[in-house]
Coordinates of C-alpha atoms in Angstrom, one line a residue:
Chain Z
M1 CA -15.7 -174.4 209.1
I2 CA -12.6 -174.1 211.3
Y3 CA -10.1 -171.3 211.3
V4 CA -6.9 -171.7 213.2
S5 CA -6.3 -168.4 214.9
M6 CA -2.8 -167.3 215.1
T7 CA -0.7 -164.9 217.2
G8 CA 0.3 -162.6 214.4
E9 CA 1.7 -159.2 215.6
E10 CA 3.5 -156.2 214.3
S11 CA 6.7 -157.1 212.4
E12 CA 9.0 -155.5 215.0
V13 CA 7.8 -157.8 217.7
F14 CA 7.0 -160.8 215.7
D15 CA 8.7 -164.0 216.9
A16 CA 8.7 -166.6 214.1
K17 CA 9.9 -169.4 216.4
E18 CA 7.1 -168.8 218.8
F19 CA 4.6 -168.5 216.0
I20 CA 5.7 -171.8 214.6
E21 CA 5.4 -173.6 217.9
N22 CA 1.9 -172.3 218.6
S23 CA 0.9 -172.9 215.0
L24 CA 1.9 -176.5 215.0
E25 CA 0.0 -177.1 218.2
E26 CA -3.1 -175.4 216.9
I27 CA -3.0 -177.3 213.6
R28 CA -2.7 -180.6 215.4
K29 CA -5.5 -179.8 217.7
A30 CA -7.8 -178.7 214.8
V31 CA -7.0 -181.5 212.4
G32 CA -6.8 -184.4 214.9
G33 CA -6.3 -187.7 213.0
N34 CA -8.0 -186.4 209.8
R35 CA -6.3 -186.1 206.4
V36 CA -5.5 -182.7 204.9
I37 CA -4.6 -181.5 201.5
S38 CA -2.8 -178.3 200.7
A39 CA -3.0 -176.6 197.3
C40 CA 0.6 -175.4 196.9
S41 CA 1.4 -173.0 194.0
G42 CA 5.0 -172.7 195.0
G43 CA 4.6 -169.2 196.3
V44 CA 6.0 -168.3 199.7
D45 CA 2.5 -168.2 201.4
S46 CA 1.2 -171.6 200.2
T47 CA 4.5 -173.3 200.6
V48 CA 4.9 -172.1 204.2
A49 CA 1.3 -173.1 205.0
T50 CA 1.9 -176.5 203.4
F51 CA 5.2 -177.1 205.2
L52 CA 3.7 -176.0 208.5
V53 CA 0.9 -178.5 208.2
H54 CA 3.3 -181.1 207.0
K55 CA 5.4 -180.6 210.1
A56 CA 2.3 -180.8 212.2
V57 CA 0.6 -183.8 210.8
G58 CA 3.3 -185.5 208.6
K59 CA 1.9 -188.1 206.2
N60 CA -1.6 -187.0 206.8
L61 CA -0.9 -184.0 204.7
I62 CA -0.9 -184.3 200.9
A63 CA 0.3 -181.3 198.9
V64 CA -1.6 -180.8 195.6
F65 CA -0.1 -179.0 192.7
I66 CA -2.6 -178.1 190.1
D67 CA -1.1 -177.5 186.7
D68 CA -3.6 -175.1 185.2
G69 CA -1.4 -174.2 182.2
L70 CA -1.1 -170.7 183.6
R71 CA 2.3 -171.0 185.4
R72 CA 5.6 -169.4 184.5
E73 CA 8.3 -171.2 182.5
G74 CA 9.6 -174.2 184.4
E75 CA 7.4 -173.5 187.4
P76 CA 5.4 -176.8 187.6
E77 CA 8.7 -178.7 187.7
F78 CA 10.2 -176.4 190.3
V79 CA 7.3 -176.7 192.7
V80 CA 7.0 -180.4 192.5
R81 CA 10.8 -180.8 192.9
T82 CA 10.8 -178.5 195.9
L83 CA 7.9 -180.3 197.7
K84 CA 9.6 -183.6 197.1
N85 CA 12.9 -182.3 198.5
L86 CA 11.0 -181.2 201.6
G87 CA 9.7 -184.8 202.1
I88 CA 6.1 -183.7 201.5
R89 CA 3.7 -186.2 199.9
T90 CA 2.6 -184.6 196.6
R91 CA -0.1 -185.0 194.0
F92 CA 0.4 -183.5 190.6
V93 CA -2.9 -182.7 188.8
D94 CA -2.7 -182.0 185.0
A95 CA -5.7 -179.7 184.4
E96 CA -4.4 -177.4 181.6
K97 CA -7.0 -178.1 179.1
E98 CA -9.9 -177.8 181.6
F99 CA -8.7 -174.4 182.8
F100 CA -8.4 -173.0 179.3
A101 CA -11.9 -174.3 178.6
V102 CA -13.4 -172.2 181.4
F103 CA -11.8 -169.0 180.1
K104 CA -13.3 -169.4 176.7
G105 CA -15.3 -166.2 175.7
K106 CA -14.6 -164.4 179.0
T107 CA -13.1 -161.0 178.7
D108 CA -14.1 -159.2 181.9
A109 CA -11.4 -159.2 184.6
E110 CA -13.7 -160.1 187.5
E111 CA -15.5 -162.8 185.4
K112 CA -12.1 -164.3 184.6
R113 CA -11.1 -164.4 188.3
K114 CA -14.4 -166.0 189.2
A115 CA -14.0 -168.6 186.4
F116 CA -10.5 -169.4 187.7
R117 CA -11.6 -169.6 191.3
D118 CA -14.5 -171.8 190.6
K119 CA -12.5 -174.2 188.5
F120 CA -9.8 -174.2 191.1
Y121 CA -12.1 -175.2 193.9
R122 CA -14.0 -177.7 191.8
T123 CA -10.6 -179.4 190.9
L124 CA -9.6 -179.3 194.5
G125 CA -13.0 -180.7 195.5
E126 CA -12.5 -183.6 193.2
V127 CA -9.0 -184.4 194.5
S128 CA -10.3 -184.1 198.1
K129 CA -13.1 -186.5 197.4
E130 CA -10.7 -188.9 195.8
L131 CA -8.2 -188.7 198.6
K132 CA -10.9 -188.7 201.3
I133 CA -9.6 -185.7 203.1
Q134 CA -11.5 -183.4 205.5
F135 CA -9.3 -180.3 205.5
I136 CA -7.8 -178.1 203.0
T137 CA -4.9 -175.8 203.8
Q138 CA -4.7 -172.4 202.2
G139 CA -1.9 -169.8 202.3
T140 CA -4.3 -166.8 202.9
I141 CA -2.4 -163.9 204.6
K142 CA -3.7 -160.7 206.2
A143 CA -3.4 -158.5 203.2
D144 CA -5.7 -160.8 201.2
I145 CA -8.4 -160.5 203.8
I146 CA -8.1 -156.7 204.2
E147 CA -8.3 -156.2 200.4
T148 CA -11.2 -158.6 199.9
V149 CA -13.2 -157.0 202.7
K150 CA -12.5 -153.6 201.2
G151 CA -13.6 -154.8 197.8
I152 CA -10.2 -154.1 196.1
K153 CA -9.9 -157.7 195.0
S154 CA -11.7 -160.9 195.2
Q155 CA -8.8 -163.0 196.4
H156 CA -9.3 -166.6 195.3
N157 CA -8.2 -168.0 198.6
V158 CA -10.5 -166.1 201.0
L159 CA -13.7 -167.9 200.8
E160 CA -15.6 -166.7 203.9
Q161 CA -15.3 -163.0 203.1
I162 CA -16.7 -163.4 199.6
G163 CA -19.7 -165.4 200.7
I164 CA -18.6 -168.8 199.4
N165 CA -19.3 -171.7 201.7
P166 CA -16.4 -174.1 201.4
E167 CA -18.6 -176.9 202.7
I168 CA -20.2 -177.1 199.3
Y169 CA -16.8 -178.1 197.9
G170 CA -16.7 -180.8 200.6
Y171 CA -14.0 -179.7 203.0
K172 CA -13.0 -177.4 205.9
I173 CA -10.5 -174.7 205.6
L174 CA -7.2 -174.3 207.4
E175 CA -5.5 -170.9 207.1
P176 CA -2.5 -170.9 209.4
L177 CA -1.1 -167.6 208.0
R178 CA -4.2 -165.5 208.0
E179 CA -3.0 -163.2 210.7
L180 CA 0.4 -162.6 209.2
Y181 CA 1.7 -159.9 206.9
K182 CA 4.1 -160.9 204.1
P183 CA 7.4 -159.9 205.8
D184 CA 6.4 -162.2 208.8
V185 CA 5.6 -165.0 206.4
R186 CA 9.1 -164.7 205.0
K187 CA 10.5 -164.8 208.6
V188 CA 8.6 -168.0 209.3
A189 CA 9.9 -169.5 206.0
R190 CA 13.5 -168.7 207.0
E191 CA 12.9 -170.1 210.6
L192 CA 11.5 -173.2 209.0
G193 CA 14.7 -173.6 207.0
L194 CA 12.9 -173.5 203.6
P195 CA 15.2 -172.8 200.6
K196 CA 15.9 -169.2 199.7
E197 CA 14.0 -169.7 196.4
I198 CA 10.9 -170.0 198.5
S199 CA 11.5 -167.7 201.5
E200 CA 12.5 -164.8 199.3
R201 CA 10.2 -165.7 196.4
M202 CA 8.4 -162.8 194.7
P203 CA 4.6 -162.8 195.2
F204 CA 2.7 -164.4 192.3
P205 CA -1.1 -164.4 192.1
G206 CA -3.2 -167.5 192.4
P207 CA -4.7 -167.1 188.9
A208 CA -1.2 -166.7 187.7
L209 CA -0.6 -165.6 184.1
S210 CA -4.4 -165.4 183.4
L211 CA -4.3 -162.0 185.2
R212 CA -1.6 -160.9 182.9
V213 CA -3.5 -161.4 179.7
L214 CA -6.1 -158.7 179.1
G215 CA -9.2 -160.0 177.3
E216 CA -9.8 -163.6 176.7
V217 CA -7.2 -166.1 178.0
T218 CA -5.9 -168.5 175.3
P219 CA -3.0 -170.9 175.2
E220 CA -1.3 -168.7 172.5
K221 CA -1.6 -165.5 174.6
I222 CA -0.4 -167.3 177.8
S223 CA 2.6 -168.5 175.9
I224 CA 3.5 -164.9 174.8
V225 CA 3.2 -163.5 178.3
R226 CA 5.1 -166.4 179.7
K227 CA 8.0 -165.7 177.4
A228 CA 7.9 -161.9 178.2
T229 CA 7.7 -162.7 181.9
E230 CA 10.8 -164.9 181.6
I231 CA 12.7 -162.0 179.9
V232 CA 11.6 -159.4 182.5
E233 CA 12.5 -161.7 185.4
A234 CA 15.9 -162.5 184.0
E235 CA 16.8 -158.9 183.3
T236 CA 15.5 -157.6 186.7
A237 CA 16.5 -160.5 189.0
K238 CA 19.1 -158.4 190.8
L239 CA 16.9 -155.4 191.5
G240 CA 15.4 -157.0 194.6
T241 CA 11.9 -155.6 193.9
F242 CA 8.7 -156.8 195.4
Q243 CA 7.2 -157.8 192.0
N244 CA 8.4 -157.6 188.4
F245 CA 6.3 -159.0 185.6
A246 CA 4.9 -158.6 182.1
V247 CA 1.3 -158.1 180.9
L248 CA -0.1 -158.8 177.4
H249 CA -2.7 -156.3 176.2
N250 CA -5.7 -157.2 174.2
D251 CA -5.3 -153.9 172.3
K252 CA -2.9 -154.0 169.3
A253 CA -0.7 -151.3 168.0
T254 CA 1.2 -150.6 164.8
G255 CA 4.9 -151.4 164.4
I256 CA 7.5 -152.1 161.7
K257 CA 8.9 -155.5 161.3
D258 CA 11.1 -156.4 158.3
D259 CA 10.4 -153.0 156.9
K260 CA 6.7 -153.6 156.7
R261 CA 3.9 -152.1 158.7
V262 CA 2.3 -154.7 161.1
Y263 CA -0.4 -154.6 163.7
G264 CA 1.1 -156.4 166.7
N265 CA 1.0 -157.1 170.4
I266 CA 1.7 -154.7 173.3
I267 CA 3.5 -155.8 176.4
T268 CA 3.6 -153.8 179.6
I269 CA 6.4 -154.2 182.1
R270 CA 5.5 -153.7 185.8
I271 CA 8.1 -153.4 188.5
V272 CA 7.1 -152.3 192.0
D273 CA 8.4 -152.0 195.5
S274 CA 6.1 -152.9 198.4
E275 CA 6.1 -154.2 201.9
D276 CA 2.9 -156.0 202.0
A277 CA 1.1 -155.5 198.7
V278 CA -1.4 -153.1 200.2
T279 CA 0.4 -150.2 198.7
A280 CA 3.2 -150.2 196.1
K281 CA 5.6 -147.8 194.5
V282 CA 6.9 -147.9 191.0
R283 CA 10.6 -148.9 191.0
L284 CA 12.4 -146.2 189.0
V285 CA 14.4 -148.7 187.1
N286 CA 17.4 -147.6 185.1
Y287 CA 16.5 -146.9 181.5
E288 CA 19.4 -149.1 180.3
I289 CA 17.6 -152.1 181.8
L290 CA 14.2 -151.1 180.5
M291 CA 15.4 -150.5 177.0
K292 CA 17.2 -153.8 177.0
I293 CA 14.0 -155.6 178.1
S294 CA 12.0 -153.7 175.4
A295 CA 14.6 -154.7 172.7
R296 CA 14.7 -158.3 173.8
I297 CA 10.9 -158.7 174.0
T298 CA 10.2 -157.2 170.6
K299 CA 13.0 -159.2 169.1
E300 CA 12.4 -162.6 170.8
I301 CA 8.6 -162.5 170.6
P302 CA 7.8 -161.8 166.9
S303 CA 4.2 -160.8 167.5
V304 CA 5.2 -158.0 169.9
V305 CA 5.8 -154.5 168.4
R306 CA 5.7 -152.4 171.5
C307 CA 6.7 -152.4 175.2
L308 CA 5.4 -150.0 177.8
Y309 CA 6.5 -149.4 181.4
D310 CA 3.8 -149.0 184.1
I311 CA 4.4 -145.7 186.0
T312 CA 1.5 -145.8 188.4
D313 CA 1.8 -146.4 192.1
K314 CA -0.8 -148.4 194.0
P315 CA -3.1 -146.6 194.6
P316 CA -4.5 -145.4 192.2
A317 CA -3.5 -148.5 190.2
T318 CA -3.5 -152.0 191.6
I319 CA -0.3 -154.0 191.3
E320 CA -1.8 -156.5 188.8
F321 CA -3.9 -155.2 185.8
E322 CA -6.9 -157.4 186.6
Chain C
M1 CA -3.0 -133.8 138.1
I2 CA -0.1 -131.3 138.5
Y3 CA 2.8 -131.7 140.9
V4 CA 5.0 -128.7 141.5
S5 CA 8.6 -130.1 141.4
M6 CA 10.9 -128.5 143.9
T7 CA 14.6 -128.1 144.4
G8 CA 14.8 -130.0 147.7
E9 CA 18.3 -131.1 148.7
E10 CA 20.2 -132.5 151.7
S11 CA 19.8 -130.4 154.8
E12 CA 23.4 -129.2 154.9
V13 CA 23.1 -127.5 151.5
F14 CA 19.5 -126.6 151.6
D15 CA 18.9 -122.9 150.8
A16 CA 15.5 -121.9 152.2
K17 CA 15.5 -118.5 150.4
E18 CA 16.2 -120.0 147.0
F19 CA 13.6 -122.7 147.6
I20 CA 11.0 -120.1 148.4
E21 CA 11.8 -118.0 145.3
N22 CA 11.6 -121.0 143.0
S23 CA 8.6 -122.3 144.7
L24 CA 6.6 -119.1 144.4
E25 CA 7.4 -119.0 140.7
E26 CA 6.4 -122.6 140.1
I27 CA 3.2 -122.2 142.0
R28 CA 2.2 -119.1 140.0
K29 CA 3.0 -120.9 136.8
A30 CA 1.0 -124.0 137.8
V31 CA -2.0 -122.2 139.2
G32 CA -2.3 -119.3 136.7
G33 CA -5.5 -117.3 137.5
N34 CA -7.3 -120.2 139.1
R35 CA -8.5 -120.4 142.6
V36 CA -6.9 -122.6 145.2
I37 CA -7.9 -124.0 148.6
S38 CA -5.5 -125.3 151.2
A39 CA -6.6 -127.5 154.0
C40 CA -4.6 -126.2 157.0
S41 CA -4.4 -128.1 160.2
G42 CA -2.1 -125.7 161.9
G43 CA 0.9 -128.0 161.7
V44 CA 4.2 -126.7 160.3
D45 CA 3.8 -128.6 157.0
S46 CA 0.3 -127.5 156.1
T47 CA 0.8 -124.0 157.4
V48 CA 4.0 -123.5 155.4
A49 CA 2.4 -124.9 152.3
T50 CA -0.6 -122.6 152.8
F51 CA 1.5 -119.5 153.4
L52 CA 3.7 -120.2 150.3
V53 CA 0.6 -120.5 148.1
H54 CA -0.9 -117.4 149.7
K55 CA 2.3 -115.5 148.9
A56 CA 2.2 -116.8 145.4
V57 CA -1.4 -116.2 144.5
G58 CA -2.8 -113.9 147.3
K59 CA -6.6 -113.7 147.4
N60 CA -6.9 -116.6 145.1
L61 CA -5.9 -118.8 148.0
I62 CA -8.5 -119.7 150.6
A63 CA -7.3 -121.6 153.6
V64 CA -9.8 -124.2 155.0
F65 CA -9.8 -125.3 158.6
I66 CA -12.0 -128.4 159.1
D67 CA -13.0 -128.8 162.7
D68 CA -13.3 -132.6 162.9
G69 CA -13.7 -132.6 166.7
L70 CA -10.4 -134.5 166.9
R71 CA -8.1 -131.5 167.6
R72 CA -6.3 -130.7 170.8
E73 CA -7.5 -128.3 173.4
G74 CA -7.7 -124.8 172.0
E75 CA -6.3 -125.8 168.6
P76 CA -9.2 -124.8 166.3
E77 CA -9.1 -121.3 167.8
F78 CA -5.3 -121.1 167.5
V79 CA -5.2 -122.1 163.9
V80 CA -7.9 -119.7 162.8
R81 CA -6.3 -116.9 164.7
T82 CA -2.9 -117.6 163.2
L83 CA -4.2 -117.7 159.6
K84 CA -6.1 -114.5 160.1
N85 CA -2.9 -112.8 161.6
L86 CA -1.1 -113.9 158.4
G87 CA -3.7 -112.2 156.3
I88 CA -4.9 -115.4 154.7
R89 CA -8.5 -115.7 153.6
T90 CA -9.9 -118.5 155.8
R91 CA -12.9 -120.7 155.8
F92 CA -13.9 -122.6 159.1
V93 CA -15.9 -125.8 158.5
D94 CA -17.7 -127.3 161.5
A95 CA -17.8 -131.0 160.8
E96 CA -17.5 -132.5 164.3
K97 CA -20.7 -134.5 164.3
E98 CA -20.1 -135.8 160.8
F99 CA -16.6 -137.1 161.6
F100 CA -17.7 -138.9 164.7
A101 CA -20.5 -140.5 162.6
V102 CA -18.0 -142.1 160.2
F103 CA -16.0 -143.6 163.1
K104 CA -19.0 -145.4 164.5
G105 CA -18.4 -149.2 164.9
K106 CA -14.8 -149.0 163.5
T107 CA -12.1 -150.5 165.7
D108 CA -9.4 -151.5 163.2
A109 CA -6.6 -148.9 162.9
E110 CA -6.4 -148.9 159.1
E111 CA -10.1 -148.9 158.8
K112 CA -10.3 -145.8 161.0
R113 CA -7.5 -144.0 159.0
K114 CA -9.4 -144.8 155.8
A115 CA -12.7 -143.5 157.3
F116 CA -11.0 -140.3 158.4
R117 CA -9.3 -139.8 155.0
D118 CA -12.4 -140.4 153.0
K119 CA -14.5 -138.1 155.1
F120 CA -11.7 -135.5 155.0
Y121 CA -11.6 -135.5 151.2
R122 CA -15.4 -135.6 150.8
T123 CA -15.6 -132.5 153.1
L124 CA -12.9 -130.8 151.1
G125 CA -14.6 -131.8 147.9
E126 CA -17.8 -130.1 149.1
V127 CA -16.0 -126.9 150.1
S128 CA -14.1 -126.9 146.8
K129 CA -17.3 -127.2 144.8
E130 CA -18.9 -124.4 146.8
L131 CA -15.9 -122.2 146.4
K132 CA -15.4 -123.1 142.7
I133 CA -11.7 -123.8 143.1
Q134 CA -9.5 -125.9 140.8
F135 CA -6.5 -126.6 143.0
I136 CA -6.0 -128.0 146.5
T137 CA -2.7 -127.5 148.3
Q138 CA -1.4 -130.1 150.6
G139 CA 1.5 -130.1 153.1
T140 CA 2.9 -133.5 152.0
I141 CA 6.6 -133.9 152.8
K142 CA 9.2 -136.4 151.7
A143 CA 8.9 -138.7 154.7
D144 CA 5.1 -139.2 154.0
I145 CA 5.9 -140.4 150.5
I146 CA 8.7 -142.7 151.6
E147 CA 6.6 -144.3 154.3
T148 CA 3.5 -144.6 152.1
V149 CA 5.5 -146.3 149.4
K150 CA 7.1 -148.7 151.9
G151 CA 3.7 -149.5 153.3
I152 CA 4.4 -148.3 156.8
K153 CA 1.6 -145.9 156.9
S154 CA -1.2 -144.8 154.6
Q155 CA -0.6 -141.1 154.9
H156 CA -3.9 -139.3 154.4
N157 CA -2.3 -136.6 152.2
V158 CA -0.5 -138.7 149.6
L159 CA -3.1 -139.6 147.1
E160 CA -1.2 -140.7 144.1
Q161 CA 0.8 -143.3 145.9
I162 CA -2.2 -145.0 147.4
G163 CA -4.1 -145.2 144.2
I164 CA -6.7 -142.5 144.8
N165 CA -7.5 -140.3 141.9
P166 CA -8.0 -136.8 143.3
E167 CA -10.0 -135.9 140.2
I168 CA -12.9 -137.8 141.5
Y169 CA -13.0 -135.3 144.4
G170 CA -13.1 -132.6 141.8
Y171 CA -9.7 -130.9 142.0
K172 CA -6.0 -130.9 141.3
I173 CA -3.3 -131.3 143.9
L174 CA -0.5 -128.9 144.7
E175 CA 2.2 -130.2 147.0
P176 CA 5.0 -127.6 147.2
L177 CA 6.8 -129.4 150.1
R178 CA 6.9 -132.9 148.7
E179 CA 10.7 -133.0 148.1
L180 CA 11.5 -131.6 151.6
Y181 CA 12.4 -133.3 154.9
K182 CA 11.0 -131.9 158.1
P183 CA 14.1 -129.8 159.2
D184 CA 14.1 -128.0 155.8
V185 CA 10.4 -127.3 156.2
R186 CA 11.2 -125.6 159.5
K187 CA 13.9 -123.6 157.8
V188 CA 11.4 -122.4 155.2
A189 CA 9.0 -121.5 157.9
R190 CA 11.6 -119.4 159.7
E191 CA 12.7 -117.8 156.4
L192 CA 9.0 -117.0 155.7
G193 CA 8.9 -115.2 159.1
L194 CA 6.1 -117.5 160.4
P195 CA 5.6 -117.3 164.2
K196 CA 7.7 -119.7 166.3
E197 CA 4.6 -121.5 167.4
I198 CA 4.4 -122.7 163.8
S199 CA 8.0 -123.0 162.7
E200 CA 8.9 -125.1 165.8
R201 CA 5.6 -126.8 166.1
M202 CA 5.7 -130.5 167.0
P203 CA 4.4 -132.8 164.3
F204 CA 0.8 -133.8 164.8
P205 CA -0.9 -136.4 162.6
G206 CA -3.7 -135.5 160.1
P207 CA -6.3 -137.8 161.7
A208 CA -5.3 -136.1 165.0
L209 CA -6.6 -137.6 168.3
S210 CA -8.5 -140.3 166.4
L211 CA -5.1 -142.1 166.2
R212 CA -4.7 -141.8 169.9
V213 CA -7.8 -143.6 170.9
L214 CA -7.5 -147.4 170.5
G215 CA -10.7 -149.1 169.4
E216 CA -13.8 -147.1 168.4
V217 CA -13.5 -143.3 168.4
T218 CA -16.2 -141.6 170.4
P219 CA -16.6 -138.0 171.7
E220 CA -16.1 -139.3 175.3
K221 CA -12.9 -141.0 174.5
I222 CA -11.6 -138.1 172.5
S223 CA -12.3 -135.8 175.4
I224 CA -10.3 -138.1 177.8
V225 CA -7.3 -138.2 175.5
R226 CA -7.5 -134.5 174.8
K227 CA -7.2 -133.8 178.5
A228 CA -4.3 -136.3 178.9
T229 CA -2.6 -134.7 175.9
E230 CA -2.9 -131.3 177.5
I231 CA -1.3 -132.5 180.7
V232 CA 1.6 -134.3 178.9
E233 CA 2.3 -131.3 176.7
A234 CA 2.3 -128.9 179.7
E235 CA 4.6 -131.0 181.7
T236 CA 7.1 -131.8 178.9
A237 CA 7.0 -128.5 177.0
K238 CA 10.6 -127.7 177.9
L239 CA 12.1 -131.0 176.8
G240 CA 12.3 -130.0 173.2
T241 CA 11.4 -133.5 172.0
F242 CA 10.2 -134.3 168.5
Q243 CA 6.8 -135.6 169.8
N244 CA 5.1 -135.9 173.2
F245 CA 1.6 -137.2 173.5
A246 CA -1.0 -139.4 175.2
V247 CA -2.8 -142.5 174.0
L248 CA -6.1 -143.9 175.4
H249 CA -6.3 -147.7 175.4
N250 CA -9.4 -149.7 174.6
D251 CA -8.3 -152.2 177.3
K252 CA -9.2 -151.4 180.9
A253 CA -7.3 -152.2 184.1
T254 CA -8.1 -152.4 187.7
G255 CA -7.3 -149.6 190.1
I256 CA -8.4 -148.2 193.4
K257 CA -10.3 -144.9 193.7
D258 CA -11.9 -143.8 196.9
D259 CA -10.8 -147.0 198.5
K260 CA -12.8 -149.1 196.1
R261 CA -11.8 -151.4 193.3
V262 CA -12.6 -149.9 189.9
Y263 CA -12.1 -151.0 186.4
G264 CA -10.7 -147.9 184.6
N265 CA -8.9 -146.5 181.7
I266 CA -5.3 -146.8 180.7
I267 CA -3.3 -143.9 179.2
T268 CA 0.1 -144.4 177.6
I269 CA 2.6 -141.5 177.4
R270 CA 4.9 -141.4 174.4
I271 CA 7.8 -139.0 174.1
V272 CA 10.4 -139.4 171.3
D273 CA 13.3 -137.8 169.6
S274 CA 13.5 -137.9 165.9
E275 CA 15.0 -135.9 163.0
D276 CA 12.5 -136.8 160.3
A277 CA 9.9 -139.2 161.8
V278 CA 11.4 -142.1 159.7
T279 CA 13.1 -143.4 162.8
A280 CA 12.7 -142.3 166.4
K281 CA 14.3 -142.9 169.8
V282 CA 12.5 -143.0 173.2
R283 CA 13.4 -139.9 175.2
L284 CA 14.7 -141.2 178.5
V285 CA 12.6 -138.6 180.5
N286 CA 13.5 -138.0 184.1
Y287 CA 11.2 -140.1 186.3
E288 CA 10.3 -137.1 188.4
I289 CA 8.5 -135.7 185.3
L290 CA 6.9 -139.0 184.4
M291 CA 5.6 -139.7 187.9
K292 CA 4.2 -136.1 188.0
I293 CA 2.3 -136.7 184.7
S294 CA 1.0 -140.0 185.9
A295 CA -0.2 -138.5 189.2
R296 CA -1.9 -135.6 187.4
I297 CA -3.6 -137.7 184.8
T298 CA -5.0 -140.2 187.3
K299 CA -6.1 -137.4 189.5
E300 CA -7.5 -135.0 187.0
I301 CA -9.2 -137.6 184.8
P302 CA -11.4 -139.6 187.1
S303 CA -11.8 -142.6 184.7
V304 CA -8.1 -143.2 184.4
V305 CA -6.4 -145.6 186.9
R306 CA -3.2 -146.3 185.1
C307 CA -0.4 -144.6 183.1
L308 CA 2.2 -146.3 181.1
Y309 CA 5.4 -145.0 179.4
D310 CA 6.2 -146.2 175.9
I311 CA 9.8 -147.6 175.9
T312 CA 9.9 -148.7 172.3
D313 CA 12.0 -147.0 169.6
K314 CA 10.9 -146.8 165.9
P315 CA 11.4 -149.4 164.6
P316 CA 10.2 -151.8 165.9
A317 CA 7.2 -149.6 167.0
T318 CA 5.9 -146.7 165.0
I319 CA 5.7 -143.3 166.7
E320 CA 1.9 -143.4 166.8
F321 CA -0.1 -146.4 168.0
E322 CA -2.3 -146.6 164.9

């Protein structure tokens, strides 16, 4: 297993240009003439990592986008288009049905994360065998490592810390951003000339919308939370918050639709400010915006009768619900 | 079955004094020399109904307080003390264990309401047999009847509309407030000289905290929501809202306590303005208050990691969750 060590420093003194130069050199040294894949979700971390390796080894890097059926509205198309625009070789893997299959019957948060992670690595393992690659790039950043070590979350892209040996999946790991905090990753993105949609992109978890469906993950539930997410993002785009999303509860609640009592779905809206995801503060969003989101969600998604706003900082809550 | 018809009118023209006079006369006529019990929860409706009948028939009225284990902190003591201060004969029934027994294994909202209602009437039936009474007084008001007929809720104290024959429980029903809306009930309470804690008392549902625990109702879950309710009520007492309460979810969410990831409880805070409970508006409570409630609840109730604020008007949500 090879880790590329980086020269990450405090934000104030971080020099993105210097980081990139050192990084490209270290990646070239580590990879040699081997082939690399990079699982790219379209988030700032994985896209920066992918683009760095692409700059370092060119055609020897193949970006892989796994469509797990858990992405936001329009996201698979956006990611593939962005990678193509950057001149990166890209492989699109349609694994929607297979991912839903692994979630079947699983209701515990940690069990779901593990199911996702395992399926993710098995899928990558298959692609890597097929493409005969030796390295896989991951967008792991410092906060992921800190929280995994502290036991706050089992990040799906920090293998070593959680005792998984990536060799069993058939490849070595390249984590060019592992010493960086989020703001520095964004500086690197800007310095690399990546489009704003990437450099300023809101964090989005690896297991995607599966973390935002409490209880069992099904295509129906993902489609509800996807629509709610679209509404939340549209109505809060201008707030400039760190994260803004929707969560579908497994619990139901009573409501009134067409003058009749119904037992319907509950959606929670979560909007937080954060520097690095290690701590986060609830954004005290204007009620006018919240009430508009609540009205749109209960109107545009017929099964939803109730919207809640998360008013818990991290800690004691985490940013995500699972 | 005998219903006492009343002279309820629109609020603007409602004359509480006249209502009381007519009411006392009609109650006396209906009851004659028979004995009456009145199940009093301490809410404004049931206390006004109880006190009216007490004024009408004196010692022939026995108030019954059933301690179902689902009441708020200090509530059983408060109700019994209030009734005694009013000079009303009172019977205290300790039925805590029996009520929790009927909730066992029940997770559906309507099933839980039915279980509560049935247990409530069976308990009252036993007391009425023991006390050899012929009439039972209930605090049914107009909104209960409207919503029951519309199918929005199955109010536990409107028997006729839901097809239950009270005769099978062994008594006749007296509903002196059934033509009144909530604001007029409060006027009657003031006119009767009831203490402010009663006349201005916030509405509280018959099935009490059992409606505020999603999923199965257990003593542990009731104790969590009871504590959360106490905090919400203390921090929002001055807002003068129609209702302000806490709900314990069945879903769990991740959080961080003592630097470790935990899977903990979720509490929703609901604070609404309403005239008559038929419609309700979310009170746009100052964030300072909400964040203080959130901090207190997650600190003072160790199992809770997350607080949410309900931002849904009625309709499309109901005021309660179940």
